[in-house]
């Protein structure tokens, strides 16, 4: 069964498995002890730290191992904010950061700090100069800025080097979340702090990295501990750490060749999906992106149903759609980009993905999407517009109201599509909806289908979305 969700967690690399088994035999003792077994464990820990630091591009004494990538993010942000409290209490993040960063930002706000979210364009990328502008316009002294190296949902690579220069000019440290990209190469630019997670590159789960450059003001906010420079308390999971470092070195040795191969497979998906499946929007930057990840959204599709059907077809993919069991709100990444969220599919290919598996996915996808759309009663491509042109109503209604209150995506958009042909060109359809996804998906539908979105206004219940027929 092809596994296409490496962005969530990559399969364990063979080198990681070998290193883990070996370290279970050799690295079980306390590395802080002076007896033989402890010294052996210390040698393994030091070698793992040196290997990881080399891959990150920092000194070994600047890097500590944490129990997870999320823990690394939370500790890195909290420590930098505490260390620079005299400089100010303002934090700058991008609108598409991983939820761990946004949760840390929310906690900072709850504690009395302030936060700026830097917007992105429709590809999910921060504009050049955006961090410099955020620094200038900050309401107070800026303690820290955060920017991911590449987006976890759509694969867009961020201008980290440029942002680092802008932050350095303002004497503000930049924390880079490199979880998605570190297996492909080091983060660019003069960053100050960096975090990553081993299970994203094929290491074992439960190992994160936190690098803090010398000279960066940093104060650990948790109780003091003698391990990991006091920045990550508790007994080190040495076998997992050894496996994480060994697999990071291994995947980086393979990165150039594998990136080129996977990029070709992703290009095929990006090109073929819109040809095979009507009413699809491929999202993310088409050029500046991770080599293994592609995301697209399908009109008139329930995201949860689509994932279940792909799973039945033996394909493991994930989604940022609002129509899933885990959430009833659109992905914050897709919302920040202003793109279609319904029927969202993220394909992230693990290393070693076979070309035949990608071909089989492309063969299965059209039938799966068509089946889900048929069950939901979605219109066929351009059905309503074609019918209106073939048999026009002699006295069409100039305005219609569609009551979609209490209905979840993609039903409000489906109902809009079914009636748009019942108003004349220039007529208006108003959709009443209380599903948060409608705020994103109705404008996206208008852009995809050549209609005019005239905005929203509060209604007695929910929100009224106005769409004027242009075509």
C-alpha positions as a LaTeX table, in Angstrom:
\begin{tabular}{lrrr}
\hline
Residue & $x$ (\AA) & $y$ (\AA) & $z$ (\AA) \\
\hline
Unk1 & 0.00 & 0.00 & 0.00 \\
Unk2 & 1.73 & 3.22 & $-1.13$ \\
Unk3 & 2.36 & 5.60 & 1.77 \\
Unk4 & 2.21 & 9.23 & 0.58 \\
Unk5 & 2.30 & 11.12 & 3.90 \\
Unk6 & 6.00 & 11.61 & 4.58 \\
Unk7 & 5.39 & 15.23 & 5.62 \\
Unk8 & 3.54 & 13.91 & 8.67 \\
Unk9 & 6.04 & 11.19 & 9.47 \\
Unk10 & 8.56 & 9.53 & 7.18 \\
Unk11 & 9.09 & 5.75 & 7.27 \\
Unk12 & 12.00 & 4.71 & 9.44 \\
Unk13 & 15.20 & 4.82 & 7.39 \\
Unk14 & 17.14 & 1.51 & 7.27 \\
Unk15 & 20.18 & 3.25 & 8.76 \\
Unk16 & 18.04 & 4.49 & 11.65 \\
Unk17 & 16.84 & 0.97 & 12.34 \\
Unk18 & 20.39 & $-0.43$ & 12.34 \\
Unk19 & 21.70 & 2.36 & 14.55 \\
Unk20 & 18.78 & 2.05 & 16.94 \\
Unk21 & 19.27 & $-1.69$ & 17.45 \\
Unk22 & 23.01 & $-1.27$ & 17.94 \\
Unk23 & 22.56 & 1.59 & 20.40 \\
Unk24 & 20.06 & $-0.43$ & 22.44 \\
Unk25 & 22.93 & $-2.80$ & 23.20 \\
Unk26 & 25.69 & $-0.21$ & 23.59 \\
Unk27 & 23.98 & 2.99 & 24.74 \\
Unk28 & 21.71 & 2.02 & 27.62 \\
Unk29 & 23.85 & 3.44 & 30.44 \\
Unk30 & 23.84 & 6.96 & 31.93 \\
Unk31 & 26.18 & 9.11 & 29.78 \\
Unk32 & 26.92 & 11.36 & 32.75 \\
Unk33 & 28.64 & 8.55 & 34.70 \\
Unk34 & 32.38 & 7.86 & 34.71 \\
Unk35 & 32.38 & 4.07 & 34.67 \\
Unk36 & 32.97 & 2.10 & 31.48 \\
Unk37 & 29.34 & 1.77 & 30.38 \\
Unk38 & 28.71 & 5.47 & 31.06 \\
Unk39 & 31.79 & 6.51 & 29.07 \\
Unk40 & 30.65 & 4.34 & 26.18 \\
Unk41 & 27.25 & 6.00 & 26.25 \\
Unk42 & 28.86 & 9.45 & 26.41 \\
Unk43 & 30.93 & 8.68 & 23.31 \\
Unk44 & 27.77 & 7.72 & 21.43 \\
Unk45 & 25.96 & 10.87 & 22.56 \\
Unk46 & 28.88 & 13.13 & 21.63 \\
Unk47 & 29.23 & 11.50 & 18.21 \\
Unk48 & 25.49 & 11.91 & 17.56 \\
Unk49 & 25.63 & 15.58 & 18.57 \\
Unk50 & 28.59 & 16.23 & 16.28 \\
Unk51 & 26.86 & 14.53 & 13.33 \\
Unk52 & 23.63 & 16.44 & 13.89 \\
Unk53 & 25.44 & 19.74 & 14.34 \\
Unk54 & 27.33 & 19.22 & 11.10 \\
Unk55 & 24.04 & 18.66 & 9.25 \\
Unk56 & 22.44 & 21.69 & 10.87 \\
Unk57 & 25.46 & 23.93 & 10.31 \\
Unk58 & 26.22 & 24.86 & 13.90 \\
Unk59 & 28.71 & 24.02 & 16.64 \\
Unk60 & 28.08 & 20.85 & 18.69 \\
Unk61 & 27.85 & 22.88 & 21.90 \\
Unk62 & 25.07 & 24.98 & 20.31 \\
Unk63 & 22.77 & 21.98 & 19.79 \\
Unk64 & 20.67 & 20.01 & 22.26 \\
Unk65 & 18.33 & 17.07 & 21.79 \\
Unk66 & 14.72 & 17.41 & 22.94 \\
Unk67 & 11.87 & 14.87 & 23.35 \\
Unk68 & 10.14 & 16.12 & 20.15 \\
Unk69 & 10.17 & 18.81 & 17.49 \\
Unk70 & 7.21 & 20.51 & 19.18 \\
Unk71 & 9.12 & 20.59 & 22.47 \\
Unk72 & 12.09 & 22.13 & 20.63 \\
Unk73 & 9.83 & 24.86 & 19.20 \\
Unk74 & 8.18 & 25.63 & 22.53 \\
Unk75 & 11.47 & 25.66 & 24.44 \\
Unk76 & 13.22 & 27.70 & 21.75 \\
Unk77 & 10.54 & 30.38 & 21.61 \\
Unk78 & 10.06 & 30.55 & 25.38 \\
Unk79 & 13.80 & 30.67 & 26.04 \\
Unk80 & 14.47 & 33.40 & 23.48 \\
Unk81 & 11.53 & 35.50 & 24.71 \\
Unk82 & 12.68 & 35.13 & 28.32 \\
Unk83 & 16.30 & 35.91 & 27.46 \\
Unk84 & 15.34 & 39.08 & 25.59 \\
Unk85 & 12.57 & 40.30 & 27.88 \\
Unk86 & 14.37 & 43.62 & 28.36 \\
Unk87 & 14.41 & 44.17 & 24.59 \\
Unk88 & 10.63 & 43.91 & 24.39 \\
Unk89 & 7.69 & 41.52 & 24.46 \\
Unk90 & 6.72 & 41.48 & 20.81 \\
Unk91 & 6.88 & 38.30 & 18.71 \\
Unk92 & 6.72 & 38.11 & 14.91 \\
Unk93 & 5.60 & 34.95 & 13.10 \\
Unk94 & 4.33 & 34.15 & 9.63 \\
Unk95 & 0.64 & 33.31 & 9.16 \\
Unk96 & 1.50 & 29.82 & 7.88 \\
Unk97 & 3.79 & 28.59 & 10.66 \\
Unk98 & 3.33 & 25.12 & 12.08 \\
Unk99 & 0.69 & 24.94 & 14.80 \\
Unk100 & 3.41 & 24.46 & 17.44 \\
Unk101 & 4.72 & 27.96 & 16.68 \\
Unk102 & 1.23 & 29.49 & 16.63 \\
Unk103 & 0.34 & 27.78 & 19.91 \\
Unk104 & 3.50 & 29.22 & 21.49 \\
Unk105 & 2.54 & 32.64 & 20.12 \\
Unk106 & $-0.94$ & 32.30 & 21.62 \\
Unk107 & 0.57 & 31.42 & 25.00 \\
Unk108 & 2.82 & 34.48 & 24.74 \\
Unk109 & $-0.21$ & 36.69 & 24.08 \\
Unk110 & $-2.06$ & 35.15 & 27.01 \\
Unk111 & 0.92 & 36.05 & 29.17 \\
Unk112 & 0.68 & 39.72 & 28.16 \\
Unk113 & 2.95 & 39.75 & 25.10 \\
Unk114 & 2.02 & 40.92 & 21.62 \\
Unk115 & 2.24 & 39.10 & 18.29 \\
Unk116 & 2.36 & 40.12 & 14.60 \\
Unk117 & 1.39 & 37.59 & 11.93 \\
Unk118 & 3.15 & 38.31 & 8.63 \\
Unk119 & 0.81 & 37.54 & 5.69 \\
Unk120 & 1.65 & 35.37 & 2.68 \\
Unk121 & 0.64 & 35.42 & $-0.98$ \\
Unk122 & $-1.51$ & 32.82 & $-2.76$ \\
Unk123 & 1.51 & 30.51 & $-3.08$ \\
Unk124 & 2.02 & 30.55 & 0.70 \\
Unk125 & 5.23 & 32.59 & 0.53 \\
Unk126 & 6.24 & 35.56 & 2.63 \\
Unk127 & 7.02 & 38.57 & 0.47 \\
Unk128 & 10.58 & 39.97 & 0.37 \\
Unk129 & 10.83 & 42.78 & 2.88 \\
Unk130 & 7.81 & 41.57 & 4.86 \\
Unk131 & 9.79 & 40.91 & 8.01 \\
Unk132 & 11.58 & 44.25 & 7.75 \\
Unk133 & 8.17 & 45.96 & 7.53 \\
Unk134 & 6.86 & 43.96 & 10.50 \\
Unk135 & 9.91 & 44.95 & 12.53 \\
Unk136 & 9.42 & 48.64 & 11.68 \\
Unk137 & 5.71 & 48.58 & 12.47 \\
Unk138 & 5.93 & 46.58 & 15.70 \\
Unk139 & 4.08 & 48.27 & 18.58 \\
Unk140 & 7.02 & 47.76 & 20.94 \\
Unk141 & 10.44 & 46.19 & 21.19 \\
Unk142 & 10.71 & 42.92 & 19.28 \\
Unk143 & 12.13 & 40.01 & 21.22 \\
Unk144 & 12.01 & 37.31 & 18.54 \\
Unk145 & 10.92 & 36.52 & 14.98 \\
Unk146 & 10.00 & 33.05 & 13.66 \\
Unk147 & 9.88 & 31.75 & 10.08 \\
Unk148 & 9.63 & 28.19 & 8.85 \\
Unk149 & 12.11 & 27.06 & 6.22 \\
Unk150 & 9.37 & 25.38 & 4.16 \\
Unk151 & 5.66 & 24.95 & 4.63 \\
Unk152 & 4.41 & 21.63 & 5.94 \\
Unk153 & 1.08 & 21.69 & 4.04 \\
Unk154 & 1.88 & 23.07 & 0.59 \\
Unk155 & 5.68 & 22.74 & 0.39 \\
Unk156 & 6.46 & 26.38 & $-0.36$ \\
Unk157 & 10.03 & 27.32 & 0.55 \\
Unk158 & 10.33 & 30.55 & 2.52 \\
Unk159 & 12.94 & 33.31 & 2.00 \\
Unk160 & 14.76 & 32.49 & 5.23 \\
Unk161 & 18.09 & 34.06 & 4.23 \\
Unk162 & 16.43 & 37.38 & 3.36 \\
Unk163 & 14.36 & 37.37 & 6.56 \\
Unk164 & 17.47 & 36.59 & 8.60 \\
Unk165 & 19.24 & 39.60 & 7.09 \\
Unk166 & 16.26 & 41.84 & 7.85 \\
Unk167 & 16.15 & 40.60 & 11.44 \\
Unk168 & 19.91 & 40.92 & 11.90 \\
Unk169 & 19.76 & 44.55 & 10.72 \\
Unk170 & 17.24 & 45.19 & 13.51 \\
Unk171 & 19.26 & 43.17 & 16.04 \\
Unk172 & 16.42 & 40.65 & 16.44 \\
Unk173 & 17.08 & 36.88 & 16.51 \\
Unk174 & 15.29 & 34.67 & 13.98 \\
Unk175 & 14.08 & 31.19 & 14.91 \\
Unk176 & 13.76 & 28.84 & 11.93 \\
Unk177 & 11.50 & 25.79 & 12.09 \\
Unk178 & 13.37 & 23.46 & 9.73 \\
Unk179 & 11.34 & 20.32 & 10.44 \\
Unk180 & 10.26 & 19.79 & 6.82 \\
Unk181 & 13.50 & 20.76 & 5.11 \\
Unk182 & 16.46 & 19.64 & 7.23 \\
Unk183 & 16.57 & 16.20 & 5.62 \\
Unk184 & 17.04 & 17.89 & 2.23 \\
Unk185 & 19.69 & 20.42 & 3.24 \\
Unk186 & 20.74 & 23.01 & 5.84 \\
Unk187 & 18.66 & 26.11 & 6.45 \\
Unk188 & 19.99 & 29.11 & 4.58 \\
Unk189 & 21.03 & 32.42 & 6.04 \\
Unk190 & 22.31 & 33.75 & 9.32 \\
Unk191 & 19.58 & 32.36 & 11.56 \\
Unk192 & 19.84 & 32.54 & 15.35 \\
Unk193 & 17.82 & 29.53 & 16.53 \\
Unk194 & 16.72 & 26.40 & 14.68 \\
Unk195 & 14.38 & 23.51 & 15.47 \\
Unk196 & 13.73 & 20.18 & 13.76 \\
Unk197 & 12.14 & 16.77 & 14.33 \\
Unk198 & 13.76 & 13.42 & 13.56 \\
Unk199 & 10.66 & 11.54 & 12.42 \\
Unk200 & 10.26 & 13.99 & 9.53 \\
Unk201 & 13.45 & 12.73 & 7.84 \\
Unk202 & 13.18 & 9.04 & 8.68 \\
Unk203 & 14.57 & 8.98 & 12.20 \\
Unk204 & 12.62 & 7.63 & 15.15 \\
Unk205 & 9.83 & 9.63 & 16.75 \\
Unk206 & 10.57 & 11.32 & 20.07 \\
Unk207 & 13.74 & 13.20 & 19.09 \\
Unk208 & 13.87 & 16.91 & 18.34 \\
Unk209 & 16.74 & 19.32 & 17.76 \\
Unk210 & 17.17 & 22.80 & 19.20 \\
Unk211 & 20.15 & 24.87 & 18.08 \\
Unk212 & 20.90 & 28.22 & 19.73 \\
Unk213 & 23.79 & 30.21 & 18.28 \\
Unk214 & 26.41 & 31.56 & 20.64 \\
Unk215 & 25.66 & 35.17 & 21.51 \\
Unk216 & 21.87 & 34.75 & 21.39 \\
Unk217 & 20.31 & 35.75 & 24.71 \\
Unk218 & 18.50 & 32.68 & 25.98 \\
Unk219 & 17.09 & 31.77 & 29.39 \\
Unk220 & 15.56 & 28.40 & 30.07 \\
Unk221 & 12.19 & 28.90 & 31.73 \\
Unk222 & 11.76 & 25.40 & 33.15 \\
Unk223 & 13.46 & 24.10 & 36.33 \\
Unk224 & 17.22 & 23.71 & 36.07 \\
Unk225 & 18.63 & 20.38 & 34.92 \\
Unk226 & 22.20 & 19.22 & 34.45 \\
Unk227 & 21.53 & 17.49 & 31.11 \\
Unk228 & 21.62 & 18.96 & 27.60 \\
Unk229 & 23.11 & 22.27 & 28.77 \\
Unk230 & 20.12 & 22.70 & 31.06 \\
Unk231 & 17.84 & 23.29 & 28.06 \\
Unk232 & 16.17 & 19.88 & 27.83 \\
Unk233 & 15.67 & 18.19 & 31.18 \\
Unk234 & 15.46 & 14.46 & 31.70 \\
Unk235 & 17.39 & 11.34 & 30.84 \\
Unk236 & 18.37 & 11.30 & 27.17 \\
Unk237 & 16.78 & 8.67 & 24.93 \\
Unk238 & 20.22 & 7.76 & 23.69 \\
Unk239 & 19.33 & 4.91 & 21.27 \\
Unk240 & 16.76 & 7.14 & 19.54 \\
Unk241 & 19.21 & 10.07 & 19.45 \\
Unk242 & 21.92 & 7.91 & 17.88 \\
Unk243 & 19.43 & 6.62 & 15.28 \\
Unk244 & 18.22 & 10.16 & 14.54 \\
Unk245 & 21.74 & 11.47 & 13.92 \\
Unk246 & 22.75 & 8.45 & 11.83 \\
Unk247 & 19.66 & 8.67 & 9.65 \\
Unk248 & 20.08 & 12.43 & 9.19 \\
Unk249 & 23.58 & 11.87 & 7.88 \\
Unk250 & 22.32 & 9.08 & 5.61 \\
Unk251 & 19.41 & 11.00 & 4.09 \\
Unk252 & 21.59 & 14.04 & 3.48 \\
Unk253 & 24.06 & 11.85 & 1.58 \\
Unk254 & 21.17 & 10.73 & $-0.66$ \\
Unk255 & 19.41 & 14.10 & $-0.80$ \\
Unk256 & 20.59 & 15.52 & $-4.13$ \\
Unk257 & 19.84 & 12.45 & $-6.22$ \\
Unk258 & 16.59 & 11.60 & $-4.43$ \\
Unk259 & 15.34 & 15.18 & $-4.57$ \\
Unk260 & 15.80 & 15.26 & $-8.33$ \\
Unk261 & 13.97 & 11.94 & $-8.74$ \\
Unk262 & 11.05 & 12.85 & $-6.47$ \\
Unk263 & 10.76 & 16.31 & $-7.98$ \\
Unk264 & 10.12 & 14.66 & $-11.33$ \\
Unk265 & 7.34 & 12.53 & $-9.84$ \\
Unk266 & 5.77 & 15.54 & $-8.14$ \\
Unk267 & 5.92 & 17.51 & $-11.39$ \\
Unk268 & 3.96 & 14.69 & $-13.03$ \\
Unk269 & 1.28 & 14.89 & $-10.32$ \\
Unk270 & 1.10 & 18.69 & $-10.54$ \\
Unk271 & 0.65 & 18.55 & $-14.30$ \\
Unk272 & $-1.63$ & 15.53 & $-14.60$ \\
Unk273 & $-4.13$ & 16.05 & $-11.77$ \\
Unk274 & $-5.75$ & 19.16 & $-13.35$ \\
Unk275 & $-5.92$ & 17.32 & $-16.67$ \\
Unk276 & $-7.50$ & 14.21 & $-15.19$ \\
Unk277 & $-9.82$ & 15.79 & $-12.61$ \\
Unk278 & $-11.97$ & 18.82 & $-13.49$ \\
Unk279 & $-12.33$ & 21.74 & $-11.07$ \\
Unk280 & $-9.06$ & 21.24 & $-9.22$ \\
Unk281 & $-6.72$ & 23.90 & $-7.84$ \\
Unk282 & $-3.06$ & 22.93 & $-7.32$ \\
Unk283 & $-1.72$ & 25.12 & $-4.52$ \\
Unk284 & 1.73 & 26.17 & $-3.35$ \\
Unk285 & 4.65 & 27.74 & $-5.16$ \\
Unk286 & 5.26 & 25.88 & $-8.45$ \\
Unk287 & 9.02 & 26.47 & $-8.35$ \\
Unk288 & 10.27 & 27.34 & $-4.86$ \\
Unk289 & 9.03 & 24.26 & $-3.05$ \\
Unk290 & 10.08 & 21.05 & $-1.37$ \\
Unk291 & 10.92 & 18.31 & $-3.88$ \\
Unk292 & 8.58 & 15.65 & $-2.51$ \\
Unk293 & 5.33 & 17.47 & $-1.71$ \\
Unk294 & 2.31 & 18.58 & $-3.75$ \\
Unk295 & $-1.11$ & 19.76 & $-2.58$ \\
Unk296 & $-4.33$ & 20.21 & $-4.52$ \\
Unk297 & $-7.97$ & 20.94 & $-3.68$ \\
Unk298 & $-11.05$ & 19.55 & $-5.44$ \\
Unk299 & $-14.30$ & 21.47 & $-5.75$ \\
Unk300 & $-17.52$ & 19.83 & $-4.52$ \\
Unk301 & $-15.68$ & 17.19 & $-2.49$ \\
Unk302 & $-15.92$ & 16.22 & 1.17 \\
Unk303 & $-12.32$ & 15.94 & 2.35 \\
Unk304 & $-12.94$ & 13.16 & 4.85 \\
Unk305 & $-14.83$ & 11.06 & 2.33 \\
Unk306 & $-12.06$ & 11.59 & $-0.23$ \\
Unk307 & $-9.36$ & 10.43 & 2.20 \\
Unk308 & $-11.40$ & 7.36 & 3.12 \\
Unk309 & $-11.92$ & 6.44 & $-0.53$ \\
Unk310 & $-8.24$ & 6.90 & $-1.33$ \\
Unk311 & $-7.41$ & 4.73 & 1.67 \\
Unk312 & $-9.77$ & 2.06 & 0.30 \\
Unk313 & $-7.89$ & 2.36 & $-2.98$ \\
Unk314 & $-4.71$ & 1.70 & $-0.92$ \\
Unk315 & $-3.22$ & 5.19 & $-0.89$ \\
Unk316 & $-2.27$ & 6.93 & 2.35 \\
Unk317 & $-2.53$ & 10.71 & 1.96 \\
Unk318 & $-3.44$ & 13.59 & 4.28 \\
Unk319 & $-5.51$ & 16.74 & 4.02 \\
Unk320 & $-5.76$ & 20.33 & 5.21 \\
Unk321 & $-9.44$ & 20.39 & 4.33 \\
Unk322 & $-12.07$ & 21.68 & 6.73 \\
Unk323 & $-14.20$ & 18.66 & 5.83 \\
Unk324 & $-12.39$ & 16.18 & 8.05 \\
Unk325 & $-13.23$ & 14.56 & 11.34 \\
Unk326 & $-10.47$ & 16.41 & 13.18 \\
Unk327 & $-11.68$ & 19.95 & 12.47 \\
Unk328 & $-14.62$ & 21.95 & 11.18 \\
Unk329 & $-12.49$ & 24.99 & 10.29 \\
Unk330 & $-10.21$ & 25.32 & 7.26 \\
Unk331 & $-6.51$ & 24.79 & 7.58 \\
Unk332 & $-4.91$ & 28.01 & 8.81 \\
Unk333 & $-2.36$ & 27.66 & 6.01 \\
Unk334 & $-4.96$ & 27.45 & 3.22 \\
Unk335 & $-6.95$ & 30.24 & 4.86 \\
Unk336 & $-3.91$ & 32.53 & 4.99 \\
Unk337 & $-3.23$ & 31.79 & 1.30 \\
Unk338 & $-6.85$ & 32.48 & 0.32 \\
Unk339 & $-7.14$ & 29.28 & $-1.73$ \\
Unk340 & $-9.77$ & 26.55 & $-1.99$ \\
Unk341 & $-9.83$ & 24.33 & 1.10 \\
Unk342 & $-12.51$ & 21.74 & 0.33 \\
Unk343 & $-11.42$ & 18.39 & $-1.00$ \\
Unk344 & $-7.81$ & 19.15 & $-0.12$ \\
Unk345 & $-5.21$ & 16.41 & $-0.65$ \\
Unk346 & $-1.56$ & 16.59 & 0.37 \\
Unk347 & 0.73 & 14.07 & $-1.31$ \\
Unk348 & 4.19 & 13.88 & 0.25 \\
Unk349 & 6.36 & 11.14 & $-1.23$ \\
Unk350 & 8.82 & 9.29 & 1.00 \\
Unk351 & 12.28 & 8.46 & $-0.25$ \\
Unk352 & 12.23 & 5.43 & $-2.51$ \\
Unk353 & 8.70 & 6.00 & $-3.84$ \\
Unk354 & 8.25 & 3.94 & $-7.00$ \\
Unk355 & 7.21 & 5.60 & $-10.25$ \\
Unk356 & 4.61 & 2.86 & $-10.74$ \\
Unk357 & 2.91 & 3.82 & $-7.46$ \\
Unk358 & 2.54 & 7.42 & $-8.63$ \\
Unk359 & 1.11 & 6.24 & $-11.96$ \\
Unk360 & $-1.38$ & 4.03 & $-10.13$ \\
Unk361 & $-2.42$ & 6.96 & $-7.94$ \\
Unk362 & $-3.07$ & 9.09 & $-11.01$ \\
Unk363 & $-5.15$ & 6.27 & $-12.51$ \\
Unk364 & $-7.26$ & 5.87 & $-9.37$ \\
Unk365 & $-7.79$ & 9.53 & $-8.46$ \\
Unk366 & $-10.33$ & 10.59 & $-11.16$ \\
Unk367 & $-12.73$ & 7.77 & $-10.35$ \\
Unk368 & $-12.42$ & 8.34 & $-6.61$ \\
Unk369 & $-13.17$ & 12.08 & $-6.91$ \\
Unk370 & $-16.04$ & 11.48 & $-9.34$ \\
Unk371 & $-17.57$ & 8.93 & $-6.97$ \\
Unk372 & $-17.46$ & 11.30 & $-4.00$ \\
Unk373 & $-18.93$ & 14.14 & $-6.06$ \\
Unk374 & $-21.74$ & 11.93 & $-7.33$ \\
Unk375 & $-22.71$ & 10.86 & $-3.81$ \\
Unk376 & $-22.84$ & 14.51 & $-2.73$ \\
Unk377 & $-25.01$ & 15.49 & $-5.71$ \\
Unk378 & $-22.39$ & 17.86 & $-7.11$ \\
Unk379 & $-22.94$ & 19.36 & $-10.56$ \\
Unk380 & $-20.90$ & 17.96 & $-13.39$ \\
Unk381 & $-18.30$ & 20.28 & $-14.91$ \\
Unk382 & $-19.97$ & 23.49 & $-16.09$ \\
Unk383 & $-23.34$ & 21.69 & $-15.94$ \\
Unk384 & $-25.44$ & 24.54 & $-14.59$ \\
Unk385 & $-23.93$ & 27.14 & $-16.91$ \\
Unk386 & $-24.31$ & 24.87 & $-19.96$ \\
Unk387 & $-27.94$ & 24.15 & $-19.16$ \\
Unk388 & $-28.68$ & 27.84 & $-18.69$ \\
Unk389 & $-27.13$ & 28.66 & $-22.06$ \\
Unk390 & $-28.99$ & 25.85 & $-23.87$ \\
Unk391 & $-32.40$ & 26.58 & $-22.40$ \\
Unk392 & $-32.44$ & 30.10 & $-20.99$ \\
Unk393 & $-35.26$ & 31.13 & $-18.70$ \\
Unk394 & $-37.23$ & 33.89 & $-20.44$ \\
Unk395 & $-37.69$ & 35.66 & $-17.12$ \\
Unk396 & $-34.84$ & 34.59 & $-14.84$ \\
Unk397 & $-34.82$ & 35.78 & $-11.27$ \\
Unk398 & $-32.41$ & 38.73 & $-10.85$ \\
Unk399 & $-31.48$ & 37.52 & $-7.37$ \\
Unk400 & $-31.68$ & 34.21 & $-5.56$ \\
Unk401 & $-31.04$ & 33.27 & $-1.94$ \\
Unk402 & $-29.53$ & 29.88 & $-1.11$ \\
Unk403 & $-30.08$ & 28.76 & 2.49 \\
Unk404 & $-27.13$ & 26.55 & 3.44 \\
Unk405 & $-27.32$ & 27.19 & 7.17 \\
Unk406 & $-26.34$ & 24.15 & 9.16 \\
Unk407 & $-24.68$ & 22.50 & 6.17 \\
Unk408 & $-20.98$ & 21.75 & 6.06 \\
Unk409 & $-18.58$ & 22.03 & 3.19 \\
Unk410 & $-18.75$ & 21.37 & 0.34 \\
Unk411 & $-22.57$ & 21.59 & 0.33 \\
Unk412 & $-22.84$ & 25.44 & 0.32 \\
Unk413 & $-20.59$ & 25.61 & $-2.75$ \\
Unk414 & $-22.44$ & 22.76 & $-4.46$ \\
Unk415 & $-25.77$ & 24.53 & $-3.94$ \\
Unk416 & $-24.31$ & 27.79 & $-5.25$ \\
Unk417 & $-23.02$ & 26.02 & $-8.38$ \\
Unk418 & $-26.42$ & 24.45 & $-9.05$ \\
Unk419 & $-28.34$ & 27.75 & $-9.09$ \\
Unk420 & $-25.86$ & 30.23 & $-10.58$ \\
Unk421 & $-27.34$ & 29.55 & $-14.04$ \\
Unk422 & $-30.83$ & 30.50 & $-12.80$ \\
Unk423 & $-29.95$ & 34.20 & $-12.57$ \\
Unk424 & $-29.15$ & 36.31 & $-15.63$ \\
Unk425 & $-25.69$ & 37.63 & $-16.31$ \\
Unk426 & $-25.36$ & 40.44 & $-13.82$ \\
Unk427 & $-27.78$ & 38.75 & $-11.38$ \\
Unk428 & $-26.81$ & 37.87 & $-7.81$ \\
Unk429 & $-26.90$ & 34.70 & $-5.74$ \\
Unk430 & $-26.69$ & 35.18 & $-1.99$ \\
Unk431 & $-25.55$ & 32.14 & $-0.01$ \\
Unk432 & $-26.45$ & 31.96 & 3.68 \\
Unk433 & $-23.94$ & 29.76 & 5.50 \\
Unk434 & $-22.58$ & 29.28 & 9.00 \\
Unk435 & $-19.70$ & 26.99 & 8.04 \\
Unk436 & $-16.36$ & 28.74 & 8.46 \\
Unk437 & $-15.06$ & 27.09 & 5.28 \\
Unk438 & $-17.57$ & 29.03 & 3.18 \\
Unk439 & $-15.63$ & 32.22 & 3.83 \\
Unk440 & $-12.71$ & 30.70 & 1.97 \\
Unk441 & $-14.34$ & 28.34 & $-0.53$ \\
Unk442 & $-17.02$ & 30.59 & $-2.03$ \\
Unk443 & $-14.49$ & 33.26 & $-3.14$ \\
Unk444 & $-12.19$ & 30.49 & $-4.38$ \\
Unk445 & $-15.07$ & 28.96 & $-6.39$ \\
Unk446 & $-15.79$ & 32.37 & $-7.94$ \\
Unk447 & $-12.19$ & 32.76 & $-9.05$ \\
Unk448 & $-12.08$ & 29.25 & $-10.50$ \\
Unk449 & $-15.42$ & 29.58 & $-12.34$ \\
Unk450 & $-15.14$ & 33.18 & $-13.59$ \\
Unk451 & $-17.82$ & 34.67 & $-11.33$ \\
Unk452 & $-17.64$ & 37.86 & $-9.25$ \\
Unk453 & $-17.46$ & 37.61 & $-5.49$ \\
Unk454 & $-18.93$ & 40.74 & $-3.95$ \\
Unk455 & $-18.12$ & 40.05 & $-0.33$ \\
Unk456 & $-20.00$ & 39.09 & 2.79 \\
Unk457 & $-22.24$ & 40.67 & 5.37 \\
Unk458 & $-23.63$ & 39.47 & 8.70 \\
Unk459 & $-27.02$ & 37.77 & 8.53 \\
Unk460 & $-29.56$ & 37.00 & 11.21 \\
Unk461 & $-27.94$ & 33.59 & 11.34 \\
Unk462 & $-24.52$ & 32.96 & 9.87 \\
Unk463 & $-23.10$ & 35.05 & 7.04 \\
Unk464 & $-24.53$ & 36.14 & 3.68 \\
Unk465 & $-22.08$ & 35.72 & 0.77 \\
Unk466 & $-22.93$ & 37.60 & $-2.46$ \\
Unk467 & $-21.92$ & 36.24 & $-5.85$ \\
Unk468 & $-22.70$ & 38.11 & $-9.09$ \\
Unk469 & $-22.96$ & 36.06 & $-12.28$ \\
Unk470 & $-20.41$ & 37.28 & $-14.77$ \\
Unk471 & $-20.23$ & 34.39 & $-17.18$ \\
\hline
\end{tabular}
